[in-house]
Short mmCIF file of C-alpha atoms in Angstrom, two decimals:
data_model
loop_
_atom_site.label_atom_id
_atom_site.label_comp_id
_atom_site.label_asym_id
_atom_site.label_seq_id
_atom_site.Cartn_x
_atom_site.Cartn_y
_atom_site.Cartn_z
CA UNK B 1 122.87 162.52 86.94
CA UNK B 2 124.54 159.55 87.40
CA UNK B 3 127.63 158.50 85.28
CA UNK B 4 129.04 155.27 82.91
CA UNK B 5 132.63 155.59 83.38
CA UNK B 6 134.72 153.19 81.36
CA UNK B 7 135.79 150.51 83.94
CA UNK B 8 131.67 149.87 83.86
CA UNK B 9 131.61 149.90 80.40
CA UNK B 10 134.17 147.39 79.67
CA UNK B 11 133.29 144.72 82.16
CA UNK B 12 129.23 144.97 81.60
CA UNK B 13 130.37 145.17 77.66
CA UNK B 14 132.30 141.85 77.60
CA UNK B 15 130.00 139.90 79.96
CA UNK B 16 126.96 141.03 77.81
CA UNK B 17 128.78 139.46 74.84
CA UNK B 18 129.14 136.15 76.60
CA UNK B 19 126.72 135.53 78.31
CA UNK B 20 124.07 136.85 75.51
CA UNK B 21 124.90 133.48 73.76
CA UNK B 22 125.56 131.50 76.60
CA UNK B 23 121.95 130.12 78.40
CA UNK B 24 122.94 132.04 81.24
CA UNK B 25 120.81 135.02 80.53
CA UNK B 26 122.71 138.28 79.80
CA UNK B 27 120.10 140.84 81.19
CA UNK B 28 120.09 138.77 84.65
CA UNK B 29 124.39 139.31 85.13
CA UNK B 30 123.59 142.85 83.86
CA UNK B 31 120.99 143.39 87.07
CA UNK B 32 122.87 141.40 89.65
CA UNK B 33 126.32 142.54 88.82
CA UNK B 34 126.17 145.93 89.45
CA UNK B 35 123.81 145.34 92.44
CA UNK B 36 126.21 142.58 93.89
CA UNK B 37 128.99 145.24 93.53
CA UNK B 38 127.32 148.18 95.16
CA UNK B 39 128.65 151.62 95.78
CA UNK B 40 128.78 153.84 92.60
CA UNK B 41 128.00 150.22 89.98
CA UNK B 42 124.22 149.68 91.63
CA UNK B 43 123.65 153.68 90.40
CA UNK B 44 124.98 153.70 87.57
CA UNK B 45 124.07 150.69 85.63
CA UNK B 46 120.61 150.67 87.24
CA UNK B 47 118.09 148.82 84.38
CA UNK B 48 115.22 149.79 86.11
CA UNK B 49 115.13 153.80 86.50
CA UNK B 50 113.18 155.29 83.58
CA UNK B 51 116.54 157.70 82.82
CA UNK B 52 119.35 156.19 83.39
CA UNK B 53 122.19 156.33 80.94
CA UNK B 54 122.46 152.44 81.43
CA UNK B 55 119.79 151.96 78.99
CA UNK B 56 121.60 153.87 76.15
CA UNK B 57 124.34 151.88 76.67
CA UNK B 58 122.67 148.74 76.46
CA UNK B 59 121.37 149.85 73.33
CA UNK B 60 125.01 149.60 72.02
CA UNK B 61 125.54 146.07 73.26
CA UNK B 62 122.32 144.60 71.51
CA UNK B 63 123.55 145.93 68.08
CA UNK B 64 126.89 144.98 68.75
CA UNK B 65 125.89 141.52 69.90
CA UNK B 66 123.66 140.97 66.49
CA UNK B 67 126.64 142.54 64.55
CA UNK B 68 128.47 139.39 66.00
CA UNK B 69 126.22 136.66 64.98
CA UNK B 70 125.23 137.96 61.62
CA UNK B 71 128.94 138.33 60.70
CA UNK B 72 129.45 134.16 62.22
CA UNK B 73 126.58 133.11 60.44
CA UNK B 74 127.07 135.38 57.60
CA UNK B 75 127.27 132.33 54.96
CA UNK B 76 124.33 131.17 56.48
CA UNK B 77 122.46 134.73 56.51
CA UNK B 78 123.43 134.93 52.90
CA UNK B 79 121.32 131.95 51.62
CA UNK B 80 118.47 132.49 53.81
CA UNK B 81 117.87 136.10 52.95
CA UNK B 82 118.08 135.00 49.29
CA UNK B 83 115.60 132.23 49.78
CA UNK B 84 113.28 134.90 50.93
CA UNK B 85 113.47 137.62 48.06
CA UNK B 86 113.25 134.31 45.90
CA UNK B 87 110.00 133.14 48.01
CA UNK B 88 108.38 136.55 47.18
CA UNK B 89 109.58 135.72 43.72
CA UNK B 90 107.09 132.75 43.60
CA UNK B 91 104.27 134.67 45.85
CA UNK B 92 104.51 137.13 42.89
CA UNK B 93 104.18 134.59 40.27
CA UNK B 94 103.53 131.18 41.55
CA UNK B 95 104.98 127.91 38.96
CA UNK B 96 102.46 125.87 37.56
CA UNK B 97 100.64 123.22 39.82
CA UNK B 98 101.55 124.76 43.35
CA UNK B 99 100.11 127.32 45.61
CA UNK B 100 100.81 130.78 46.02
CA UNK B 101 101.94 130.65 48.90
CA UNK B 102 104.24 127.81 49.40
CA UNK B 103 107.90 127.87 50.29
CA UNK B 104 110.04 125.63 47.67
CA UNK B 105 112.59 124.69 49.79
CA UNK B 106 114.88 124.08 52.90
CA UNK B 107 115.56 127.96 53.02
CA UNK B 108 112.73 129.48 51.75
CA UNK B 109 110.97 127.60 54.69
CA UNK B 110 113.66 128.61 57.29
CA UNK B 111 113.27 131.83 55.80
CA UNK B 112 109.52 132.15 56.87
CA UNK B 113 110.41 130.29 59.93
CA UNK B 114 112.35 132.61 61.39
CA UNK B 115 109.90 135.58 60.71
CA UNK B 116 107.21 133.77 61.61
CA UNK B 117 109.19 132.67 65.32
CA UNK B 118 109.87 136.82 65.33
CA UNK B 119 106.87 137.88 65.50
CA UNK B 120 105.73 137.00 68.84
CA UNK B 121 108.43 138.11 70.85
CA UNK B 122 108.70 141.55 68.84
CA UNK B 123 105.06 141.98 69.77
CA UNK B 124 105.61 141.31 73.45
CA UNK B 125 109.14 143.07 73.57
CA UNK B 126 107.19 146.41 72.25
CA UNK B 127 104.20 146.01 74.65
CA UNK B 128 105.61 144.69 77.84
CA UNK B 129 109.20 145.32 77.72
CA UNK B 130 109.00 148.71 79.75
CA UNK B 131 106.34 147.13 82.50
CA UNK B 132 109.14 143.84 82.53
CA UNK B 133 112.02 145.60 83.28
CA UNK B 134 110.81 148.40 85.57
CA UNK B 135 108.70 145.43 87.87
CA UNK B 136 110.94 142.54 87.41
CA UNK B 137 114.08 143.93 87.22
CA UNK B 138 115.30 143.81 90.98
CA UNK B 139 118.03 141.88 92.12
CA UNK B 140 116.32 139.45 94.70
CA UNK B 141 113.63 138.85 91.44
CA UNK B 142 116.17 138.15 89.47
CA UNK B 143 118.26 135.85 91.32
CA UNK B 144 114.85 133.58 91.50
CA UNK B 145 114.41 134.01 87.82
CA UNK B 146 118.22 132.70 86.94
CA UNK B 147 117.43 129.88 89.50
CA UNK B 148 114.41 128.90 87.06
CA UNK B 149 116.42 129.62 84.50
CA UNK B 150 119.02 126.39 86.02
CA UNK B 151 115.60 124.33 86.12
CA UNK B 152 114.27 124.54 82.39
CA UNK B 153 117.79 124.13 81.64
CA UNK B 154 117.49 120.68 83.43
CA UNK B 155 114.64 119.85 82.21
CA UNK B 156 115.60 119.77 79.00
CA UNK B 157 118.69 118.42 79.50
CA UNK B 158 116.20 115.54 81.01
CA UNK B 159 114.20 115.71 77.62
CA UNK B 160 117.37 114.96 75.04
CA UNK B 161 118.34 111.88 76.83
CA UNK B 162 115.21 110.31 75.06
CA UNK B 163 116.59 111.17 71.54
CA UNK B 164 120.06 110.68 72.64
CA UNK B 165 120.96 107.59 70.11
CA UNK B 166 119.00 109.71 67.23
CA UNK B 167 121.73 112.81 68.09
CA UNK B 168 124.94 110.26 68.19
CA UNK B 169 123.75 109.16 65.02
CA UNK B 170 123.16 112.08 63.48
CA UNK B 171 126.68 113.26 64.80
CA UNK B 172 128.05 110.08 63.63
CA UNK B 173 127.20 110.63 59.95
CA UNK B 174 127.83 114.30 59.77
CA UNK B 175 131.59 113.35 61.10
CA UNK B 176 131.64 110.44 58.63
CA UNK B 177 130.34 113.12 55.74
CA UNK B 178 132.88 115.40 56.67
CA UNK B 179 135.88 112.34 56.99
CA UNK B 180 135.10 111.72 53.06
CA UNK B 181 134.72 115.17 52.11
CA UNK B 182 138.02 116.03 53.44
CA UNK B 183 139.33 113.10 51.48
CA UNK B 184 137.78 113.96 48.47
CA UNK B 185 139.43 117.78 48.92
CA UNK B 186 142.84 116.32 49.49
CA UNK B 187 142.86 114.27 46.43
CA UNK B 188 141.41 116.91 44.17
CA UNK B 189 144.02 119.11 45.41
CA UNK B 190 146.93 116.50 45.20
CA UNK B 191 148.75 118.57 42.00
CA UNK B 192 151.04 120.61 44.09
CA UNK B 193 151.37 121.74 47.69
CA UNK B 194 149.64 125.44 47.47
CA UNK B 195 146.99 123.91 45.34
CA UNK B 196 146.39 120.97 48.17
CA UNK B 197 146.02 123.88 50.86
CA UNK B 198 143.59 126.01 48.71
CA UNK B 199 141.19 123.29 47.55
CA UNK B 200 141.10 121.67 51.37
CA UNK B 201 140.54 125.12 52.69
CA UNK B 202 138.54 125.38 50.02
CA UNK B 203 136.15 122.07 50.28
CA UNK B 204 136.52 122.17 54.33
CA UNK B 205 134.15 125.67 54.02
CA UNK B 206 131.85 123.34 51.69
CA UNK B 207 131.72 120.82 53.92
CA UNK B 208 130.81 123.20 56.99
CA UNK B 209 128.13 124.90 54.96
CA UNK B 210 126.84 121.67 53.31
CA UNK B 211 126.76 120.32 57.33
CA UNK B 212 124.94 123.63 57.68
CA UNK B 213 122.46 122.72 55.04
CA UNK B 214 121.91 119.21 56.74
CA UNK B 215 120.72 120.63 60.22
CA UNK B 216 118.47 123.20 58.89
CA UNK B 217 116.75 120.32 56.28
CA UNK B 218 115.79 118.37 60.29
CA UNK B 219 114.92 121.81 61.86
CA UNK B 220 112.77 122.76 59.30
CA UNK B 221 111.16 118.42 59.03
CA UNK B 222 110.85 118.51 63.15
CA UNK B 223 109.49 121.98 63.70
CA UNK B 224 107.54 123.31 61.03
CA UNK B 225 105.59 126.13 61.34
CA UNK B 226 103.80 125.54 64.59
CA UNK B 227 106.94 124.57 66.32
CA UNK B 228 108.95 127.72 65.18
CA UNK B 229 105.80 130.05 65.99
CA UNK B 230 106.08 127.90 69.73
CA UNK B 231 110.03 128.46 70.08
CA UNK B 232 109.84 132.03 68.60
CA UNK B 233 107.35 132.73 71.68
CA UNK B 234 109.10 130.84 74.00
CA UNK B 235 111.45 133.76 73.66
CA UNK B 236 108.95 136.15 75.73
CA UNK B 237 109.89 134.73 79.08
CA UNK B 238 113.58 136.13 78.11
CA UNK B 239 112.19 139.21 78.90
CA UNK B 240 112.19 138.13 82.71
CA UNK B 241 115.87 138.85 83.70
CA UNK B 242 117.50 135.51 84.83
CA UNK B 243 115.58 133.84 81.92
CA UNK B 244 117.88 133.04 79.20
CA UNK B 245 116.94 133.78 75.54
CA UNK B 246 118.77 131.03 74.00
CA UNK B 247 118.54 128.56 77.12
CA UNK B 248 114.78 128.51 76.27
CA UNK B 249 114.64 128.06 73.06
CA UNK B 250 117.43 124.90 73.38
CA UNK B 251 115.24 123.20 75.91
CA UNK B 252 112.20 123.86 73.50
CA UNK B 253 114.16 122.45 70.49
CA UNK B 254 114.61 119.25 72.05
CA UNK B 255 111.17 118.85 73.43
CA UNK B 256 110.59 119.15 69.30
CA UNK B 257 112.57 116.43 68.53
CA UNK B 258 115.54 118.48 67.87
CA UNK B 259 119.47 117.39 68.88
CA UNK B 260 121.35 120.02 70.85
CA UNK B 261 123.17 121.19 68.33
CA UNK B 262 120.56 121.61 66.38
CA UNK B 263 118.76 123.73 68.42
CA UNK B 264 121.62 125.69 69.27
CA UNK B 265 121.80 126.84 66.03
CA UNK B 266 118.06 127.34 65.44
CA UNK B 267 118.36 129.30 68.89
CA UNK B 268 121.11 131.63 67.59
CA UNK B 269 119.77 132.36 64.20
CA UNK B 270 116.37 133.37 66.01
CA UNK B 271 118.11 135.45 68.66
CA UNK B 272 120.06 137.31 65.61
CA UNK B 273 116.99 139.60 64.52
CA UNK B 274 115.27 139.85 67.70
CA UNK B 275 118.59 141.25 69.46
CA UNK B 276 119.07 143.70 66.72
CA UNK B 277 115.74 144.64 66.21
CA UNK B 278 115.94 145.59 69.99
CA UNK B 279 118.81 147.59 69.51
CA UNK B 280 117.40 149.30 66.58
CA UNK B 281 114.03 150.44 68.24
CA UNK B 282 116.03 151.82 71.03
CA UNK B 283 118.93 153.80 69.07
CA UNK B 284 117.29 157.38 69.82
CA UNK B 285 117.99 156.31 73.16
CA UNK B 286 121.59 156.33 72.66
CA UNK B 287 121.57 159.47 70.31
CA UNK B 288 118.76 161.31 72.52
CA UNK B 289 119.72 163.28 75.78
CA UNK B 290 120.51 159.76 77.71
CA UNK B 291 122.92 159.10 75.41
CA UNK B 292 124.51 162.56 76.13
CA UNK B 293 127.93 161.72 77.53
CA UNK B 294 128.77 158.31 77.43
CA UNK B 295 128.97 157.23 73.56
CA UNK B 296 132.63 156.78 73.89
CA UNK B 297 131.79 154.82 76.78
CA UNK B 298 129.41 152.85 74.64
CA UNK B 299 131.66 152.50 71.85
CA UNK B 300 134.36 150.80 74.25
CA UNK B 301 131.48 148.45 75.66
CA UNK B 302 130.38 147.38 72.16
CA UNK B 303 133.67 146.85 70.76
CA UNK B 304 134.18 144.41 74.10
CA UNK B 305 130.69 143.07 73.46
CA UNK B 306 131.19 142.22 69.57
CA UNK B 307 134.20 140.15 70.33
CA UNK B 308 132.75 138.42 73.16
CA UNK B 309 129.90 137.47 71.64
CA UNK B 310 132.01 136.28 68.27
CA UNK B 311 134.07 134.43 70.58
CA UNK B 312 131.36 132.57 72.68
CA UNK B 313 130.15 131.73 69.45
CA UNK B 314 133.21 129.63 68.48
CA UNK B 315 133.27 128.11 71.66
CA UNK B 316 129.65 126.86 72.24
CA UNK B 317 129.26 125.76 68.35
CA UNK B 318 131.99 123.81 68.95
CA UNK B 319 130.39 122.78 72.13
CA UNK B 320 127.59 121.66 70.95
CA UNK B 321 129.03 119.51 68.21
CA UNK B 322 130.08 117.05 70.99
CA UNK B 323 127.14 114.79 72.08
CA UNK B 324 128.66 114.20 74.85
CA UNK B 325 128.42 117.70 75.84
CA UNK B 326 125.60 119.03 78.19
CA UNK B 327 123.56 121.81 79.28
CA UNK B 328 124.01 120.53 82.96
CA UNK B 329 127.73 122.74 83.51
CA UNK B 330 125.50 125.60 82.48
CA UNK B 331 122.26 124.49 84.48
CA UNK B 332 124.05 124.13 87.86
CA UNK B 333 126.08 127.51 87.87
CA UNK B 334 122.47 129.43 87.31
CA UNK B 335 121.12 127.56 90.34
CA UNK B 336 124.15 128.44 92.47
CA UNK B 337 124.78 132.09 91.21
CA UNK B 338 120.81 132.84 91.70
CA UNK B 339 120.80 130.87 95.00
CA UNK B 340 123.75 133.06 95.99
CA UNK B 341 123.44 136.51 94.81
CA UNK B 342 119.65 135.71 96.69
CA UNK B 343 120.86 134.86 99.86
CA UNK B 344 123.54 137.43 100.00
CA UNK B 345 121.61 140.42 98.51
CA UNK B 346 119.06 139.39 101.37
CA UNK B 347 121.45 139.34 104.24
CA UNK B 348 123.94 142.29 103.41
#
């Protein structure tokens, strides 16, 4: 039976972290890595074999991953899961002059979004996950798919440019917003030095989440329910590996209407739930006979995988926040790594 040792663990751990956020697709660099490498890698972290102890492990990485954006977003998490015990609230007992059904706000209706954009990839991940990743998962496959993936990249890339004045506005008044907000917390805190510090730490994590509030108010105006059910099933080519998660449901965003950042952030808090849910289904997997072994292995991987996800996190929100910023960079090194890892698993 073949064996996860540690070295395995760690560098499949981090890179799964990374590149789960980044549109780079994170089950792709977990088939072509080890099949790039060779030797003892290609048998041990084989995706496709029914029972291999790789799939336990990966198990550990999708929770870990989720663990990672819930905790980033956890503000954000926070008001949305209220606004969705508060929508059942109203389903219960509706107020006067509306409908039973109707969300009464920005969250409620993200809320509903998001489980609504769930539900098509959760259907397809139970049904076709197993036939995907036993037919599609070999390397020369795969090093097409991340090729495609480099082409919807550009393509939307091609997309924003119409709504690029909209997104430098937009960026324009949320810097402005924060500008006066940040003067506003400095002369509220002006009565002594430790005061100053804790009332502009204080207002600057008002002024992210109000910024926060802002995006999802246009997500929610620009996709509604048919485009979250669309970018929720957009999701199901992920399932290819070399097709990014996130990288499609970007380029979807913004053939909605939506900026980049914005649908980087609609992108993440989608991937949240279907990652873990993932992870979830699979856990007696990792506690069954394949996990049998390897859970310290796993544990190592996952702690790896939490803080590269977290840290990819910071980076691309920050990313993102630049108009100027692209998903070109990202575009370009699918189309040479799949172009590559092609022609050399082809001639080796």
């Amino acid at each position: 039976m073949s064996h996860l040792t540690y070295a395995e663990a760690g560098v499949i751990g981090l890179l799964q972290g990374i590149t789960e956020l980044f549109p780079v697709s994170s089950l792709g660099h977990a088939v072509l890595i080890p099949a790039i490498v060779g030797g003892q890698w290609a048998q041990d972290l084989d995706v496709s074999r029914a029972e291999s102890p790789y799939l336990a492990y990966i198990v550990g990485l999708h929770v870990a991953t989720a663990a990672a954006m819930i905790l980033y977003f956890w503000r954000d998490w926070l008001r949305i899961i209220r606004a969705f015990f508060a929508s059942l609230g109203h389903v219960i007992a509706p107020a006067p002059g509306t409908r039973r059904f109707e969300p009464q706000d920005t969250d409620q209706m993200l809320a509903w979004m998001i489980i609504l954009a769930t539900i098509p990839v959760g259907l397809a991940g139970v049904a076709l996950e197993h036939l995907f990743r036993v037919y599609f998962s070999r390397p020369i496959l795969t090093s097409c798919f991340l090729f495609v993936n480099g082409l919807i990249l550009l393509a939307g890339e091609r997309a924003r440019r119409r709504g690029a004045d909209r997104e430098a506005q937009e960026v324009a008044a949320d810097l402005q917003a924060v500008s006066e907000r940040q003067k506003a917390a400095v002369a509220a805190g002006a009565a002594g030095a430790g005061g100053r510090h804790s009332s502009g730490q204080r207002a600057l994590k008002q002024q992210h989440a109000g910024l926060a509030v802002e995006s999802d108010r246009r997500i929610v105006r620009r996709c509604g329910w048919l485009g979250s059910f669309y970018l929720g099933a957009s999701q199901i080519l992920a399932l290819l590996p070399g097709i990014s998660r996130d990288g499609t449901v970007m380029v979807g965003g913004m053939f909605r209407g939506l900026s980049r950042q914005d649908a980087a952030r609609f992108s993440f808090l989608l991937s949240a739930p279907v990652i873990l849910a993932a992870g979830v289904l699979k856990i007696p997997d990792l506690t069954g006979p394949l996990g049998a072994g390897i859970r310290g292995q796993v544990l190592f991987g996952s702690l790896l995988s939490f803080v590269g996800a977290y840290l990819a996190l910071r980076f691309l929100m920050r990313y993102f926040s630049d108009p100027r910023r692209t998903l070109t960079p990202f575009a370009i090194y699918c189309m040479v790594a799949g172009l590559g890892a092609a022609i050399y698993l082809s001639v080796r």
